[in-house]
């Protein structure tokens, strides 16, 4: 697979000396570099890297294609992982709602359109980044505050029961995989 | 979870995988969860199956023979009050939140039963997280409520348990349903209609794990009729007991010097058998008076805690009360004897 890096490569500020960098290609052919500590936050990517046997020497020559995640989401994800790569492990919360406060930087990062946020969650789920998942879910959970069920239906893009029934009917009318 | 095959143009909550949905509900407050339940059938079924935690901080229940009021609070400040009232046609429910309130009527329903059903529902979403406080005010515990507590698969996890009731016999209907593992503080009060300065029999209560694991106690509206040795493990407290003897006080002091930590304990006593100064002085030594010509108390004593820079400060007041507190050695008056 040959990819022309026609889109800008996201350069990431690196504070520690001699970082190992990996190259990731999104579904729409955007290329990202990400440091070793950051990429470890994604269980999926790190498993892939270990399985492919990528090392400091050959990492940049072997870009990793991620076909389920587009460039926009990947950019957010790379930013998040670089930001949090040296984080200490989060404490066990006995009451997440009470004890956990979303840092301002992350709140800003996740201040995006609701549908974009749901897209980001799907990408995060695929890449298995627990911390980002927790943060996104917190933002989604917080959205429900002080809203009526009607407002929530719109915010969360949930069809009404009637729409759901109609969808189900049209799905059962159309021939299924078995004909 | 909602069927993934349904094709929609926009990605929304219904497209989230089950693991994501659980995570979102885990981080939503209880009002949001209850509202999400009303959004669609799929969500309601999911929430009812999964029972996401409500993460409540405070549950307060106030029962009378005419109504039951419940107060639920999570970390946000806008906590609702729900009242289940006796009504000639059934049960009237009034939900109040800030200045707004809504009233519903459930015909042919008994208010205690409706309350118990809803309490059970709330508690099924409060299984793993620990409350700061669970308080119950009820002159008499209704049978239905006892049954709900008995049927609860897991005990209530709370740091503070506070109960206001008419007599000691009601306490053991509720106290055993608190998880001793998380209990820190016990508070018992008597209902306004109970006789003042009554003696309460705490025999069964002091044997309970809940009593033994808590380390703070407040009992100030009646006198607990059990020996003082049952109170040794409380590091902080404000309680009234039936009687204290010089020996019991000596044992309590020794207990703070050797095994159990002390912050501050204030004890009132009924003094049917007067506490004699000479018995006290024989055990504790000569008391210290800040101003011997104008005594403001029956004496003070200071005891060094071995291996620390702290001391136990014991004051006996005139008004049938006394206090043990932990102080720094530097706070001990220079002319007082440090034992």
Short mmCIF file of C-alpha atoms in Angstrom, two decimals:
data_model
loop_
_atom_site.label_atom_id
_atom_site.label_comp_id
_atom_site.label_asym_id
_atom_site.label_seq_id
_atom_site.Cartn_x
_atom_site.Cartn_y
_atom_site.Cartn_z
CA UNK A 1 0.00 0.00 0.00
CA UNK A 2 1.63 3.22 -1.10
CA UNK A 3 0.49 6.36 0.53
CA UNK A 4 1.54 9.80 -0.48
CA UNK A 5 1.75 12.02 2.58
CA UNK A 6 -0.07 14.82 0.81
CA UNK A 7 -1.86 15.83 3.98
CA UNK A 8 0.11 17.47 6.78
CA UNK A 9 1.75 15.06 9.16
CA UNK A 10 0.79 15.77 12.71
CA UNK A 11 4.01 16.53 14.48
CA UNK A 12 4.00 15.93 18.13
CA UNK A 13 6.09 17.73 20.67
CA UNK A 14 8.43 15.28 22.31
CA UNK A 15 10.03 16.14 25.59
CA UNK A 16 12.03 13.04 26.42
CA UNK A 17 15.14 12.24 24.40
CA UNK A 18 15.21 9.74 21.52
CA UNK A 19 11.55 8.85 21.36
CA UNK A 20 10.44 5.85 19.36
CA UNK A 21 7.89 7.04 16.82
CA UNK A 22 5.25 5.06 14.99
CA UNK A 23 3.37 6.01 11.87
CA UNK A 24 -0.40 5.49 11.62
CA UNK A 25 -2.56 5.91 8.54
CA UNK A 26 -6.23 6.67 8.98
CA UNK A 27 -9.05 5.31 6.82
CA UNK A 28 -8.93 8.49 4.68
CA UNK A 29 -5.16 8.27 4.24
CA UNK A 30 -4.03 10.86 6.72
CA UNK A 31 -0.67 10.04 8.24
CA UNK A 32 0.10 10.55 11.92
CA UNK A 33 3.18 9.97 13.99
CA UNK A 34 2.79 8.94 17.57
CA UNK A 35 5.32 8.24 20.32
CA UNK A 36 5.76 4.88 21.94
CA UNK A 37 4.43 5.93 25.32
CA UNK A 38 1.35 7.49 23.73
CA UNK A 39 0.54 4.56 21.46
CA UNK A 40 0.65 2.21 24.45
CA UNK A 41 -2.58 3.81 25.68
CA UNK A 42 -4.33 2.06 22.79
CA UNK A 43 -4.46 -1.61 23.58
CA UNK A 44 -5.41 -2.45 19.99
CA UNK A 45 -2.53 -0.51 18.42
CA UNK A 46 0.02 -1.71 20.94
CA UNK A 47 -0.99 -5.35 20.44
CA UNK A 48 -0.69 -4.79 16.70
CA UNK A 49 2.77 -3.24 17.07
CA UNK A 50 4.01 -6.09 19.24
CA UNK A 51 2.52 -8.67 16.92
CA UNK A 52 4.06 -7.03 13.87
CA UNK A 53 7.39 -6.93 15.66
CA UNK A 54 7.92 -3.24 15.00
CA UNK A 55 11.01 -1.77 16.63
CA UNK A 56 12.64 1.64 17.03
CA UNK A 57 14.61 0.98 13.82
CA UNK A 58 11.84 -0.08 11.48
CA UNK A 59 8.79 1.65 12.98
CA UNK A 60 8.72 4.70 10.73
CA UNK A 61 9.17 2.60 7.60
CA UNK A 62 6.16 0.47 8.43
CA UNK A 63 3.09 2.65 8.76
CA UNK A 64 0.13 1.01 10.47
CA UNK A 65 -3.12 1.28 8.53
CA UNK A 66 -6.19 1.77 10.72
CA UNK A 67 -9.16 1.37 8.43
CA UNK A 68 -11.89 1.91 10.99
CA UNK A 69 -10.81 5.37 12.11
CA UNK A 70 -10.85 8.52 10.02
CA UNK A 71 -8.29 11.31 10.17
CA UNK A 72 -10.41 13.65 12.20
CA UNK A 73 -10.92 11.16 15.01
CA UNK A 74 -7.35 9.94 14.77
CA UNK A 75 -6.09 13.48 15.24
CA UNK A 76 -8.08 13.84 18.47
CA UNK A 77 -6.93 10.43 19.62
CA UNK A 78 -3.26 11.15 18.93
CA UNK A 79 -3.51 14.48 20.77
CA UNK A 80 -5.17 12.77 23.72
CA UNK A 81 -2.63 9.96 23.91
CA UNK A 82 0.34 12.33 23.70
CA UNK A 83 -1.19 14.48 26.41
CA UNK A 84 -1.76 11.57 28.76
CA UNK A 85 1.18 9.30 27.95
CA UNK A 86 3.00 9.92 31.24
CA UNK A 87 -0.09 9.93 33.43
CA UNK A 88 -0.01 7.93 36.58
CA UNK A 89 -2.63 5.29 36.97
CA UNK A 90 -5.99 6.68 37.98
CA UNK A 91 -7.12 5.80 41.49
CA UNK A 92 -9.98 3.35 41.93
CA UNK A 93 -13.03 5.50 42.31
CA UNK A 94 -15.66 4.30 44.75
CA UNK A 95 -18.00 6.92 43.40
CA UNK A 96 -16.93 8.08 39.95
CA UNK A 97 -19.54 10.81 39.76
CA UNK A 98 -18.44 12.41 42.99
CA UNK A 99 -14.70 11.95 42.86
CA UNK A 100 -13.76 12.26 39.24
CA UNK A 101 -13.33 15.72 37.72
CA UNK A 102 -12.72 15.96 33.98
CA UNK A 103 -9.60 18.10 33.42
CA UNK A 104 -10.21 21.35 31.55
CA UNK A 105 -7.84 20.44 28.69
CA UNK A 106 -9.83 17.28 28.02
CA UNK A 107 -13.15 19.05 28.34
CA UNK A 108 -11.96 21.44 25.61
CA UNK A 109 -10.73 18.58 23.43
CA UNK A 110 -14.10 16.84 23.71
CA UNK A 111 -16.18 19.96 23.15
CA UNK A 112 -17.33 18.74 19.78
CA UNK A 113 -20.60 18.10 18.03
CA UNK A 114 -22.54 15.23 19.63
CA UNK A 115 -22.47 13.08 16.56
CA UNK A 116 -18.73 13.62 16.26
CA UNK A 117 -18.40 12.59 19.87
CA UNK A 118 -20.30 9.35 19.22
CA UNK A 119 -18.04 8.72 16.19
CA UNK A 120 -15.03 9.34 18.40
CA UNK A 121 -16.37 6.87 20.96
CA UNK A 122 -16.72 4.18 18.31
CA UNK A 123 -13.12 4.84 17.22
CA UNK A 124 -11.96 4.82 20.84
CA UNK A 125 -13.81 1.58 21.45
CA UNK A 126 -12.14 0.02 18.44
CA UNK A 127 -8.68 1.22 19.48
CA UNK A 128 -9.42 0.23 23.10
CA UNK A 129 -8.24 3.38 24.89
CA UNK A 130 -9.78 3.06 28.33
CA UNK A 131 -9.01 6.52 29.62
CA UNK A 132 -10.37 8.34 26.59
CA UNK A 133 -13.43 6.09 26.71
CA UNK A 134 -14.05 7.01 30.34
CA UNK A 135 -13.68 10.69 29.58
CA UNK A 136 -16.02 10.57 26.56
CA UNK A 137 -18.61 8.62 28.51
CA UNK A 138 -18.44 11.16 31.28
CA UNK A 139 -19.10 13.96 28.78
CA UNK A 140 -22.05 12.04 27.31
CA UNK A 141 -23.40 11.32 30.79
CA UNK A 142 -23.09 14.96 31.80
CA UNK A 143 -25.05 16.07 28.75
CA UNK A 144 -28.19 14.56 30.17
CA UNK A 145 -28.25 16.90 33.15
CA UNK A 146 -31.23 19.23 33.28
CA UNK A 147 -32.74 17.96 30.05
CA UNK A 148 -36.16 16.51 29.41
CA UNK A 149 -36.51 13.05 27.87
CA UNK A 150 -37.63 14.75 24.63
CA UNK A 151 -34.51 16.88 24.53
CA UNK A 152 -32.38 13.82 25.26
CA UNK A 153 -33.92 11.97 22.33
CA UNK A 154 -32.70 14.74 20.03
CA UNK A 155 -29.30 15.21 21.69
CA UNK A 156 -28.55 11.51 21.61
CA UNK A 157 -30.05 10.94 18.16
CA UNK A 158 -32.42 8.27 19.45
CA UNK A 159 -35.45 7.38 17.35
CA UNK A 160 -38.87 7.38 19.02
CA UNK A 161 -40.54 4.03 19.63
CA UNK A 162 -42.76 4.69 16.62
CA UNK A 163 -39.77 5.38 14.36
CA UNK A 164 -38.11 2.31 15.76
CA UNK A 165 -41.13 0.17 14.91
CA UNK A 166 -41.20 1.57 11.38
CA UNK A 167 -37.50 0.77 10.94
CA UNK A 168 -38.04 -2.72 12.25
CA UNK A 169 -40.95 -3.26 9.85
CA UNK A 170 -38.97 -2.07 6.84
CA UNK A 171 -36.05 -4.26 7.94
CA UNK A 172 -38.24 -7.34 8.14
CA UNK A 173 -39.92 -6.52 4.80
CA UNK A 174 -36.65 -6.44 2.95
CA UNK A 175 -35.10 -9.81 2.21
CA UNK A 176 -32.54 -10.88 4.79
CA UNK A 177 -29.17 -12.46 4.09
CA UNK A 178 -30.76 -15.86 3.66
CA UNK A 179 -33.08 -14.56 0.98
CA UNK B 1 -28.55 -3.32 23.21
CA UNK B 2 -30.27 -1.62 20.33
CA UNK B 3 -30.01 -3.64 17.16
CA UNK B 4 -26.87 -2.72 15.26
CA UNK B 5 -28.37 -3.74 11.92
CA UNK B 6 -30.77 -0.84 11.81
CA UNK B 7 -29.26 1.63 9.42
CA UNK B 8 -29.41 5.26 10.30
CA UNK B 9 -27.60 8.12 8.70
CA UNK B 10 -26.56 9.67 11.98
CA UNK B 11 -24.58 7.94 14.66
CA UNK B 12 -26.23 8.31 18.05
CA UNK B 13 -26.48 6.77 21.47
CA UNK B 14 -28.40 3.81 20.07
CA UNK B 15 -25.37 2.83 17.99
CA UNK B 16 -23.07 2.51 20.95
CA UNK B 17 -21.85 -1.00 21.72
CA UNK B 18 -23.10 -2.50 24.97
CA UNK B 19 -19.82 -2.02 26.81
CA UNK B 20 -19.85 1.67 25.88
CA UNK B 21 -23.46 2.06 26.93
CA UNK B 22 -22.70 0.56 30.34
CA UNK B 23 -19.77 2.92 30.71
CA UNK B 24 -21.93 5.96 29.87
CA UNK B 25 -24.62 4.96 32.37
CA UNK B 26 -21.97 4.33 35.02
CA UNK B 27 -20.94 7.97 34.69
CA UNK B 28 -24.39 9.53 34.53
CA UNK B 29 -26.16 10.79 37.63
CA UNK B 30 -29.34 9.13 38.81
CA UNK B 31 -31.65 11.82 37.47
CA UNK B 32 -30.12 11.40 34.02
CA UNK B 33 -30.52 7.63 34.21
CA UNK B 34 -34.18 7.96 35.17
CA UNK B 35 -34.73 10.38 32.30
CA UNK B 36 -32.93 8.15 29.83
CA UNK B 37 -35.31 5.41 30.89
CA UNK B 38 -38.12 7.51 29.47
CA UNK B 39 -36.42 8.17 26.14
CA UNK B 40 -37.06 4.87 24.40
CA UNK B 41 -38.12 1.30 24.99
CA UNK B 42 -34.66 -0.03 24.14
CA UNK B 43 -33.04 2.24 26.68
CA UNK B 44 -35.60 1.45 29.34
CA UNK B 45 -35.09 -2.27 28.91
CA UNK B 46 -31.34 -1.85 28.92
CA UNK B 47 -31.39 0.23 32.11
CA UNK B 48 -33.79 -2.13 33.85
CA UNK B 49 -31.61 -5.11 32.96
CA UNK B 50 -28.28 -3.49 33.75
CA UNK B 51 -29.32 -1.54 36.86
CA UNK B 52 -26.59 1.10 36.54
CA UNK B 53 -25.47 2.58 39.86
CA UNK B 54 -27.20 5.76 40.97
CA UNK B 55 -24.16 6.83 43.00
CA UNK B 56 -26.32 8.52 45.59
CA UNK B 57 -24.61 10.32 48.46
CA UNK B 58 -27.48 10.83 50.83
CA UNK B 59 -30.78 9.06 51.38
CA UNK B 60 -33.09 10.56 53.95
CA UNK B 61 -36.44 9.02 54.84
CA UNK B 62 -39.04 10.58 57.07
CA UNK B 63 -42.07 8.48 58.01
CA UNK B 64 -45.26 9.41 59.83
CA UNK B 65 -48.59 7.62 59.97
CA UNK B 66 -49.90 9.91 57.21
CA UNK B 67 -47.00 10.17 54.79
CA UNK B 68 -43.47 9.14 53.87
CA UNK B 69 -40.98 11.60 52.52
CA UNK B 70 -37.77 10.55 50.80
CA UNK B 71 -34.84 12.77 49.91
CA UNK B 72 -32.23 11.58 47.41
CA UNK B 73 -29.01 13.41 46.77
CA UNK B 74 -26.12 12.72 44.44
CA UNK B 75 -23.11 14.99 44.11
CA UNK B 76 -25.17 17.64 42.34
CA UNK B 77 -27.12 19.94 44.54
CA UNK B 78 -30.56 19.77 43.04
CA UNK B 79 -31.96 16.95 45.08
CA UNK B 80 -35.60 16.00 44.78
CA UNK B 81 -38.00 15.31 47.64
CA UNK B 82 -40.71 12.79 47.01
CA UNK B 83 -43.69 12.54 49.32
CA UNK B 84 -46.04 9.56 49.42
CA UNK B 85 -49.18 10.76 51.16
CA UNK B 86 -52.24 8.99 52.43
CA UNK B 87 -55.16 10.08 50.28
CA UNK B 88 -58.83 9.10 50.50
CA UNK B 89 -58.65 7.62 46.98
CA UNK B 90 -55.26 6.01 47.34
CA UNK B 91 -51.75 7.41 47.39
CA UNK B 92 -50.85 10.95 46.42
CA UNK B 93 -47.27 11.52 45.28
CA UNK B 94 -45.71 14.96 45.39
CA UNK B 95 -42.31 15.41 43.75
CA UNK B 96 -40.55 18.64 44.58
CA UNK B 97 -37.32 19.85 43.13
CA UNK B 98 -36.16 23.35 43.94
CA UNK B 99 -39.27 25.54 43.76
CA UNK B 100 -41.20 23.29 41.38
CA UNK B 101 -43.46 20.47 42.36
CA UNK B 102 -45.68 17.93 40.61
CA UNK B 103 -48.53 15.96 42.10
CA UNK B 104 -49.85 12.57 41.01
CA UNK B 105 -52.59 10.37 42.38
CA UNK B 106 -52.35 6.60 42.35
CA UNK B 107 -55.84 5.30 42.99
CA UNK B 108 -56.47 2.34 45.29
CA UNK B 109 -52.86 2.15 46.35
CA UNK B 110 -51.52 2.36 49.87
CA UNK B 111 -48.85 5.01 50.35
CA UNK B 112 -46.55 2.74 52.38
CA UNK B 113 -46.66 0.05 49.71
CA UNK B 114 -45.99 2.52 46.91
CA UNK B 115 -43.07 3.97 48.84
CA UNK B 116 -41.63 0.54 49.60
CA UNK B 117 -41.85 -0.48 45.93
CA UNK B 118 -40.02 2.63 44.81
CA UNK B 119 -37.45 2.41 47.60
CA UNK B 120 -36.69 -1.14 46.52
CA UNK B 121 -36.28 0.09 42.95
CA UNK B 122 -33.89 2.88 44.02
CA UNK B 123 -31.84 0.53 46.17
CA UNK B 124 -31.46 -1.93 43.30
CA UNK B 125 -29.39 0.84 41.66
CA UNK B 126 -27.34 1.47 44.77
CA UNK B 127 -25.48 -1.77 45.25
CA UNK B 128 -21.78 -1.07 44.97
CA UNK B 129 -21.37 2.62 45.72
CA UNK B 130 -21.23 3.80 49.30
CA UNK B 131 -23.56 6.46 50.67
CA UNK B 132 -22.21 9.22 52.87
CA UNK B 133 -25.35 9.11 54.93
CA UNK B 134 -28.49 7.06 55.34
CA UNK B 135 -30.95 8.58 57.76
CA UNK B 136 -34.32 7.33 58.82
CA UNK B 137 -36.89 9.08 60.96
CA UNK B 138 -39.77 6.86 61.94
CA UNK B 139 -41.49 6.61 65.32
CA UNK B 140 -42.48 3.10 64.29
CA UNK B 141 -41.06 1.03 61.43
CA UNK B 142 -43.86 -0.20 59.14
CA UNK B 143 -43.99 -3.97 58.58
CA UNK B 144 -43.79 -3.50 54.78
CA UNK B 145 -40.55 -1.57 55.17
CA UNK B 146 -39.08 -4.28 57.41
CA UNK B 147 -39.94 -6.80 54.73
CA UNK B 148 -38.19 -4.74 52.05
CA UNK B 149 -35.06 -4.53 54.19
CA UNK B 150 -35.16 -8.25 54.90
CA UNK B 151 -35.57 -9.05 51.21
CA UNK B 152 -32.69 -6.81 50.09
CA UNK B 153 -29.99 -9.06 48.64
CA UNK B 154 -27.15 -6.80 49.79
CA UNK B 155 -27.01 -4.61 52.91
CA UNK B 156 -27.02 -0.82 52.57
CA UNK B 157 -23.54 0.63 52.23
CA UNK B 158 -23.23 3.88 54.12
CA UNK B 159 -20.66 5.74 56.18
CA UNK B 160 -23.14 7.41 58.51
CA UNK B 161 -26.25 5.76 59.82
CA UNK B 162 -28.65 8.01 61.62
CA UNK B 163 -31.96 6.95 63.11
CA UNK B 164 -34.65 8.85 64.93
CA UNK B 165 -37.29 6.65 66.50
CA UNK B 166 -39.51 6.19 69.48
CA UNK B 167 -37.90 3.39 71.43
CA UNK B 168 -34.86 1.12 71.41
CA UNK B 169 -36.91 -1.81 70.15
CA UNK B 170 -37.15 -0.24 66.66
CA UNK B 171 -33.40 0.15 66.20
CA UNK B 172 -32.65 -3.50 65.52
CA UNK B 173 -35.29 -3.57 62.78
CA UNK B 174 -33.03 -1.38 60.68
CA UNK B 175 -29.44 -1.29 61.99
CA UNK B 176 -28.57 -4.90 60.98
CA UNK B 177 -29.32 -3.99 57.34
CA UNK B 178 -26.39 -1.58 57.18
CA UNK B 179 -23.14 -3.02 55.83
CA UNK B 180 -20.73 -2.88 58.81
CA UNK B 181 -17.75 -2.74 56.47
CA UNK B 182 -18.40 0.89 55.55
CA UNK B 183 -19.98 2.26 58.72
CA UNK B 184 -18.05 5.02 60.44
CA UNK B 185 -20.62 6.89 62.44
CA UNK B 186 -23.81 5.97 64.27
CA UNK B 187 -26.35 8.54 65.43
CA UNK B 188 -29.47 7.73 67.41
CA UNK B 189 -32.16 10.23 68.32
CA UNK B 190 -35.51 9.92 70.00
CA UNK B 191 -38.72 11.08 68.34
CA UNK B 192 -40.15 14.34 69.68
CA UNK B 193 -43.05 12.39 71.17
CA UNK B 194 -40.86 10.03 73.21
CA UNK B 195 -40.43 10.83 76.91
CA UNK B 196 -37.40 12.99 77.62
CA UNK B 197 -34.34 11.59 79.41
CA UNK B 198 -35.50 8.05 78.97
CA UNK B 199 -33.26 5.01 79.40
CA UNK B 200 -32.84 2.91 76.27
CA UNK B 201 -31.78 -0.72 76.44
CA UNK B 202 -28.94 -1.19 73.94
CA UNK B 203 -28.16 -4.82 74.80
CA UNK B 204 -28.63 -6.26 71.32
CA UNK B 205 -27.33 -3.14 69.64
CA UNK B 206 -23.93 -3.19 71.34
CA UNK B 207 -23.51 -6.80 70.25
CA UNK B 208 -24.02 -5.95 66.58
CA UNK B 209 -21.14 -5.71 64.09
CA UNK B 210 -22.46 -2.30 63.10
CA UNK B 211 -21.92 -0.97 66.63
CA UNK B 212 -18.52 -2.61 66.91
CA UNK B 213 -17.11 -1.26 63.65
CA UNK B 214 -18.32 2.34 63.86
CA UNK B 215 -15.89 4.73 65.51
CA UNK B 216 -18.10 7.77 65.98
CA UNK B 217 -21.25 7.88 68.03
CA UNK B 218 -23.91 10.42 68.85
CA UNK B 219 -26.65 9.66 71.41
CA UNK B 220 -27.73 12.74 73.31
CA UNK B 221 -31.50 12.67 73.78
CA UNK B 222 -31.73 9.61 75.99
CA UNK B 223 -29.46 7.55 78.24
CA UNK B 224 -27.97 4.30 77.01
CA UNK B 225 -28.26 1.61 79.63
CA UNK B 226 -25.14 -0.51 79.06
CA UNK B 227 -21.74 -0.47 80.79
CA UNK B 228 -19.14 1.99 79.52
CA UNK B 229 -16.84 -0.79 78.31
CA UNK B 230 -19.10 -1.09 75.26
CA UNK B 231 -17.99 2.39 74.17
CA UNK B 232 -14.21 1.90 74.28
CA UNK B 233 -13.76 1.71 70.51
CA UNK B 234 -15.36 5.09 69.73
CA UNK B 235 -12.63 7.61 69.03
CA UNK B 236 -15.11 10.45 68.72
CA UNK B 237 -18.46 10.69 70.36
CA UNK B 238 -21.09 12.61 72.13
CA UNK B 239 -23.23 10.26 74.17
CA UNK B 240 -25.27 9.94 77.35
CA UNK B 241 -25.06 6.84 79.46
CA UNK B 242 -27.02 5.69 82.42
CA UNK B 243 -24.18 5.66 84.90
CA UNK B 244 -20.42 5.92 85.12
CA UNK B 245 -18.18 4.73 87.94
CA UNK B 246 -14.64 5.83 88.74
CA UNK B 247 -13.38 2.36 87.75
CA UNK B 248 -15.13 2.51 84.41
CA UNK B 249 -13.63 5.91 83.67
CA UNK B 250 -10.21 4.62 84.63
CA UNK B 251 -10.60 1.68 82.22
CA UNK B 252 -11.73 4.07 79.49
CA UNK B 253 -8.65 6.24 80.03
CA UNK B 254 -6.36 3.19 80.00
CA UNK B 255 -8.03 2.10 76.79
CA UNK B 256 -7.17 5.41 75.08
CA UNK B 257 -3.59 5.23 76.35
CA UNK B 258 -3.02 1.71 75.11
CA UNK B 259 -5.20 0.44 72.29
CA UNK B 260 -7.95 2.60 70.87
CA UNK B 261 -7.29 6.01 69.30
CA UNK B 262 -8.99 9.08 70.72
CA UNK B 263 -10.07 12.33 69.14
CA UNK B 264 -12.69 13.75 71.47
CA UNK B 265 -15.39 12.04 73.48
CA UNK B 266 -18.02 13.87 75.48
CA UNK B 267 -20.07 11.80 77.91
CA UNK B 268 -23.17 12.79 79.84
CA UNK B 269 -24.51 10.58 82.62
CA UNK B 270 -27.65 10.25 84.68
CA UNK B 271 -25.81 9.86 88.00
CA UNK B 272 -28.32 7.89 89.99
CA UNK B 273 -25.30 6.64 91.92
CA UNK B 274 -23.27 9.84 92.38
CA UNK B 275 -19.72 9.77 91.11
CA UNK B 276 -17.60 10.37 94.22
CA UNK B 277 -14.58 12.66 94.07
CA UNK B 278 -12.58 10.60 96.55
CA UNK B 279 -12.94 7.43 94.45
CA UNK B 280 -11.85 9.33 91.38
CA UNK B 281 -8.87 10.90 93.11
CA UNK B 282 -7.81 7.51 94.45
CA UNK B 283 -7.60 6.18 90.90
CA UNK B 284 -6.61 9.22 88.86
CA UNK B 285 -4.52 11.17 91.38
CA UNK B 286 -4.97 14.75 92.46
CA UNK B 287 -6.79 16.82 89.84
CA UNK B 288 -5.48 20.03 88.33
CA UNK B 289 -7.43 23.28 88.66
CA UNK B 290 -6.53 26.28 86.56
CA UNK B 291 -7.74 28.53 89.36
CA UNK B 292 -8.17 26.57 92.63
CA UNK B 293 -9.99 29.46 94.32
CA UNK B 294 -12.64 29.64 91.65
CA UNK B 295 -13.30 26.14 90.39
CA UNK B 296 -15.05 25.90 87.01
CA UNK B 297 -15.03 22.09 86.93
CA UNK B 298 -14.47 19.09 89.20
CA UNK B 299 -10.94 18.70 87.98
CA UNK B 300 -8.67 17.98 85.03
CA UNK B 301 -6.07 15.27 84.48
CA UNK B 302 -3.38 14.84 81.83
CA UNK B 303 -1.89 11.51 80.73
CA UNK B 304 1.00 11.17 78.32
CA UNK B 305 0.56 8.62 75.52
CA UNK B 306 3.79 6.65 75.49
CA UNK B 307 6.03 7.18 72.50
CA UNK B 308 4.14 10.21 71.15
CA UNK B 309 3.98 13.95 71.72
CA UNK B 310 0.27 13.66 72.60
CA UNK B 311 -1.65 13.45 75.83
CA UNK B 312 -5.12 12.42 76.92
CA UNK B 313 -6.92 15.31 78.57
CA UNK B 314 -9.73 14.34 80.96
CA UNK B 315 -12.11 16.96 82.35
CA UNK B 316 -14.90 16.26 84.79
CA UNK B 317 -17.57 18.95 84.63
CA UNK B 318 -20.01 19.88 87.35
CA UNK B 319 -23.03 19.27 85.15
CA UNK B 320 -22.97 15.44 85.11
CA UNK B 321 -20.71 15.31 82.11
CA UNK B 322 -17.09 14.74 81.24
CA UNK B 323 -14.77 14.86 78.32
CA UNK B 324 -11.74 12.98 77.07
CA UNK B 325 -9.74 14.63 74.31
CA UNK B 326 -6.41 14.24 72.58
CA UNK B 327 -4.08 17.22 72.92
CA UNK B 328 -0.46 18.03 72.13
CA UNK B 329 2.00 17.88 75.03
CA UNK B 330 2.64 21.59 74.45
CA UNK B 331 -0.98 22.30 75.40
CA UNK B 332 -0.63 20.77 78.87
CA UNK B 333 -0.46 23.62 81.45
CA UNK B 334 3.06 23.94 82.80
CA UNK B 335 1.96 23.61 86.43
CA UNK B 336 -0.23 20.60 85.79
CA UNK B 337 1.01 17.11 86.53
CA UNK B 338 1.56 15.04 83.41
CA UNK B 339 1.08 11.43 84.38
#
